[in-house]
Short mmCIF file of C-alpha atoms in Angstrom, two decimals:
data_model
loop_
_atom_site.label_atom_id
_atom_site.label_comp_id
_atom_site.label_asym_id
_atom_site.label_seq_id
_atom_site.Cartn_x
_atom_site.Cartn_y
_atom_site.Cartn_z
CA MET I 284 0.00 -15.73 -4.39
CA LEU I 285 3.37 -17.22 -3.92
CA ILE I 286 6.07 -14.46 -3.85
CA LYS I 287 9.27 -15.63 -5.74
CA LYS I 288 11.10 -12.21 -4.95
CA ALA I 289 11.48 -8.82 -3.06
CA SER I 290 13.90 -6.41 -3.69
CA TYR I 291 14.73 -2.69 -3.38
CA VAL I 292 15.35 -1.11 -6.51
CA ILE I 293 15.35 2.87 -6.39
CA SER I 294 14.70 5.63 -3.74
CA SER I 295 13.15 8.67 -5.87
CA PRO I 296 13.11 12.30 -4.91
CA ASP I 297 10.51 12.62 -7.73
CA ILE I 298 8.38 11.19 -10.28
CA LYS I 299 10.68 11.98 -13.16
CA GLN I 300 13.47 9.85 -11.49
CA CYS I 301 10.96 6.65 -11.25
CA PRO I 302 11.72 3.45 -12.86
CA GLU I 303 9.52 3.00 -16.16
CA GLY I 304 6.10 2.52 -15.59
CA ASN I 305 5.51 -1.09 -17.34
CA ARG I 306 4.16 -3.00 -15.08
CA ALA I 307 1.30 -3.02 -11.90
CA GLU I 308 2.32 -0.86 -8.91
CA TYR I 309 0.97 -0.38 -5.72
CA ALA I 310 1.71 2.43 -3.23
CA PHE I 311 1.19 2.48 0.88
CA ILE I 312 0.77 5.64 3.00
CA GLY I 313 -0.83 6.40 5.44
CA ARG I 314 0.48 8.33 8.67
CA SER I 315 3.66 8.59 10.47
CA ASN I 316 4.31 5.62 12.48
CA VAL I 317 1.44 3.49 11.48
CA GLY I 318 2.96 0.35 10.59
CA LYS I 319 3.86 0.73 7.22
CA SER I 320 7.28 -1.02 6.74
CA SER I 321 6.16 -3.59 9.03
CA LEU I 322 2.98 -4.41 6.54
CA ILE I 323 5.52 -4.19 3.41
CA ASN I 324 8.14 -6.75 4.68
CA MET I 325 4.72 -8.61 6.38
CA LEU I 326 3.55 -8.75 2.68
CA SER I 327 6.73 -9.28 1.32
CA GLY I 328 7.73 -12.22 3.19
CA HIS I 329 11.08 -10.42 4.29
CA GLN I 330 11.19 -8.65 7.24
CA LYS I 331 13.87 -6.26 6.04
CA LEU I 332 12.90 -4.82 2.87
CA ALA I 333 11.82 -2.09 4.17
CA LYS I 334 13.40 -0.43 7.03
CA THR I 335 11.41 -0.07 10.36
CA SER I 336 12.23 2.69 12.37
CA GLY I 337 10.40 4.26 15.93
CA THR I 338 11.12 7.81 14.57
CA PRO I 339 8.34 9.36 12.53
CA GLY I 340 9.02 10.53 9.21
CA LYS I 341 11.62 8.38 8.36
CA THR I 342 10.68 7.44 4.70
CA GLN I 343 11.55 10.58 2.44
CA LEU I 344 11.49 9.74 -0.81
CA ILE I 345 9.34 7.47 -3.36
CA ASN I 346 10.90 3.95 -1.95
CA PHE I 347 10.24 0.83 -5.29
CA PHE I 348 10.56 -2.54 -4.33
CA ASP I 349 10.37 -4.93 -7.48
CA MET I 350 8.16 -8.06 -7.04
CA GLU I 351 7.20 -11.34 -8.23
CA SER I 352 4.77 -13.52 -7.47
CA ILE I 353 3.46 -16.87 -9.13
CA PRO I 354 -0.21 -16.37 -8.54
CA GLY I 355 -2.11 -18.83 -6.42
CA SER I 356 -4.07 -21.00 -8.92
CA GLN I 357 -0.88 -21.64 -10.83
CA GLN I 358 1.26 -22.76 -7.41
CA GLU I 359 1.54 -26.38 -8.95
CA GLY I 360 3.31 -24.54 -12.16
CA ALA I 361 5.64 -23.22 -9.49
CA ASP I 362 6.41 -26.76 -8.39
CA ARG I 363 7.09 -27.80 -12.43
CA ASP I 364 9.15 -24.69 -12.34
CA LYS I 365 12.02 -26.80 -10.10
CA LYS I 366 12.14 -29.26 -12.59
CA GLY I 367 13.14 -26.85 -15.39
CA GLN I 368 9.74 -25.84 -16.92
CA THR I 369 8.52 -22.00 -16.47
CA GLY I 370 5.78 -20.95 -14.82
CA PRO I 371 3.75 -17.75 -15.35
CA THR I 372 5.05 -14.90 -13.11
CA GLN I 373 3.47 -11.50 -12.18
CA LYS I 374 6.04 -8.60 -11.73
CA TRP I 375 4.90 -5.73 -10.17
CA TYR I 376 6.14 -3.02 -7.95
CA ILE I 377 5.29 -1.97 -4.22
CA VAL I 378 6.03 1.77 -3.40
CA ASP I 379 6.88 2.81 0.13
CA LEU I 380 5.39 6.56 0.36
CA PRO I 381 5.93 8.68 2.82
CA GLY I 382 3.98 9.18 6.05
CA TYR I 383 1.95 11.92 6.76
CA GLY I 384 1.14 13.88 10.05
CA PHE I 385 3.35 13.59 12.73
CA ALA I 386 7.00 13.59 11.51
CA LYS I 387 9.00 16.69 12.86
CA VAL I 388 10.12 18.49 9.78
CA SER I 389 9.71 22.21 8.70
CA GLN I 390 6.88 23.77 6.65
CA SER I 391 8.94 23.85 3.71
CA GLN I 392 10.32 20.55 4.23
CA ARG I 393 6.18 18.97 4.75
CA ASN I 394 5.17 20.95 1.71
CA GLN I 395 8.16 19.55 -0.59
CA TRP I 396 6.68 15.97 0.84
CA GLU I 397 2.93 16.87 0.12
CA GLN I 398 3.89 18.15 -3.61
CA MET I 399 6.27 15.45 -4.05
CA ILE I 400 3.65 12.81 -3.07
CA GLU I 401 0.30 14.48 -5.29
CA ASN I 402 2.71 14.51 -8.02
CA TYR I 403 3.37 10.64 -8.13
CA LEU I 404 -0.17 9.88 -7.31
CA ARG I 405 -1.66 11.85 -9.89
CA LYS I 406 0.74 11.36 -12.52
CA ARG I 407 2.08 8.02 -12.23
CA GLU I 408 0.21 6.04 -15.15
CA ASN I 409 0.71 2.65 -13.89
CA LEU I 410 -0.26 2.98 -10.11
CA VAL I 411 -3.11 0.45 -9.84
CA ASN I 412 -4.20 0.97 -6.37
CA VAL I 413 -3.35 2.68 -3.11
CA PHE I 414 -3.37 1.39 -0.15
CA LEU I 415 -4.06 3.80 2.78
CA LEU I 416 -3.12 2.65 6.03
CA ILE I 417 -4.89 3.60 9.14
CA ASP I 418 -3.88 2.53 13.16
CA SER I 419 -7.01 0.45 13.92
CA ARG I 420 -6.10 1.13 17.85
CA HIS I 421 -7.89 4.62 17.33
CA GLU I 422 -11.17 6.12 16.53
CA PRO I 423 -11.51 7.89 13.15
CA GLN I 424 -8.76 10.81 12.71
CA LYS I 425 -9.74 13.80 10.60
CA ILE I 426 -6.10 13.62 9.09
CA ASP I 427 -7.14 10.21 7.62
CA LEU I 428 -10.37 11.11 6.45
CA GLU I 429 -9.23 14.06 4.92
CA PHE I 430 -6.42 12.06 2.74
CA ALA I 431 -9.27 9.55 1.74
CA ASP I 432 -11.20 12.57 0.50
CA LYS I 433 -8.16 13.64 -1.20
CA LEU I 434 -7.58 10.16 -3.38
CA GLY I 435 -11.16 10.25 -4.13
CA LYS I 436 -11.04 14.24 -5.36
CA TRP I 437 -8.51 12.75 -7.47
CA GLU I 438 -10.02 9.42 -8.23
CA ILE I 439 -7.17 7.45 -7.42
CA PRO I 440 -8.32 3.62 -6.70
CA PHE I 441 -7.70 3.09 -3.00
CA ALA I 442 -7.97 0.59 -0.12
CA LEU I 443 -8.42 1.30 3.60
CA THR I 444 -5.79 -0.84 5.72
CA PHE I 445 -6.15 -1.27 9.35
CA THR I 446 -3.45 -1.92 10.47
CA LYS I 447 -1.93 -3.00 14.26
CA ALA I 448 -5.14 -5.23 15.05
CA ASP I 449 -2.95 -6.91 17.15
CA LYS I 450 -2.51 -4.17 19.61
CA GLU I 451 -5.94 -4.08 20.54
CA THR I 452 -8.75 -6.41 21.33
CA GLN I 453 -10.81 -7.93 18.23
CA LYS I 454 -13.85 -5.81 20.42
CA VAL I 455 -12.23 -2.47 19.90
CA VAL I 456 -10.65 -2.63 16.81
CA ALA I 457 -14.66 -3.85 15.43
CA LYS I 458 -15.42 -0.90 16.97
CA ASN I 459 -12.73 1.63 15.37
CA VAL I 460 -13.00 0.22 11.90
CA LYS I 461 -16.68 0.19 11.89
CA SER I 462 -16.39 4.18 13.38
CA PHE I 463 -14.16 5.17 10.15
CA LEU I 464 -16.47 3.54 7.68
CA ASP I 465 -19.44 5.22 9.14
CA ALA I 466 -17.54 8.40 9.32
CA MET I 467 -17.02 8.32 5.29
CA ARG I 468 -20.55 6.87 4.68
CA LYS I 469 -21.27 10.78 5.46
CA THR I 470 -19.83 11.85 2.35
CA TRP I 471 -19.36 8.57 0.06
CA GLN I 472 -22.10 6.88 -1.38
CA PHE I 473 -19.47 4.10 -1.95
CA LEU I 474 -16.65 2.82 0.36
CA PRO I 475 -13.66 1.70 -1.00
CA ARG I 476 -12.31 -1.92 0.01
CA ASN I 477 -10.91 -2.49 3.31
CA PHE I 478 -8.73 -4.75 5.00
CA VAL I 479 -7.74 -5.54 8.62
CA THR I 480 -4.13 -6.59 9.53
CA SER I 481 -1.46 -7.08 12.15
CA ALA I 482 2.34 -7.30 10.94
CA GLU I 483 3.29 -9.77 13.62
CA LYS I 484 0.06 -12.12 13.41
CA LYS I 485 0.55 -11.96 9.26
CA LEU I 486 -3.28 -11.24 9.39
CA GLY I 487 -5.13 -10.05 6.23
CA ARG I 488 -1.47 -11.09 4.42
CA ASP I 489 -3.26 -13.80 1.73
CA LYS I 490 -6.34 -11.10 1.46
CA ILE I 491 -4.10 -8.35 0.28
CA LEU I 492 -1.91 -10.65 -1.74
CA GLY I 493 -5.15 -12.40 -3.67
CA PHE I 494 -6.34 -8.42 -4.45
CA ILE I 495 -2.63 -7.59 -5.84
CA GLU I 496 -3.20 -10.82 -7.86
CA GLU I 497 -6.35 -10.32 -9.09
CA CYS I 498 -5.39 -6.25 -10.03
CA ASN I 499 -2.05 -7.90 -11.70
CA TYR I 500 -4.34 -10.10 -14.06
CA ALA I 501 -6.60 -7.28 -15.10
CA PHE I 502 -3.32 -4.72 -15.68
CA ASP I 503 -1.65 -7.90 -17.76
CA ASN I 504 -4.79 -8.14 -19.60
CA PRO I 505 -6.52 -5.22 -20.35
CA GLU I 506 -8.45 -6.76 -23.04
CA GLN I 507 -10.23 -9.40 -21.12
#
């Protein structure tokens, strides 16, 4: 997939103020300080698209980013675009959701965030997939497993996305990923797709964008 455009659209305080749901949409969520903004910037190819911060809880609204891309199989057509011909373009949204877990906010603010996130996840009809971000440096965390269970209960498609793989040895990362999947196997019959990523080394970028490309095609061609 070749990213042609990545730009900020709007920050919505609730689902009623989200953009029109007329294109495929991919939400990113995880524990505070899991590296969500860095991953979004890595995928988009724009290092300042999503604001990064060392302060947990910085994202407080539903942030939309307008994405335009050319499928990998059509990139030769993209070259023809430069000569004045129109190539196939996929239009979709990346959605940056508030993190959960360690943000130092009041209980009422936390409850408000949780309700906003749940309403978005359960009512946004064009939401194709949620990327649930897990810090690969750590052993399975109860809060992450519980959120995965919530998504399963709500019947929302999601992919486990292990972040910061460059911050530990491959052995430690592999061990932690296996431990998380094993923990899920205790209650899940089928496991969701999973990706191992590093924003710094761009690990996992092609695989995630390839997955999004496939989902975009299915969304845009529902009868095929």
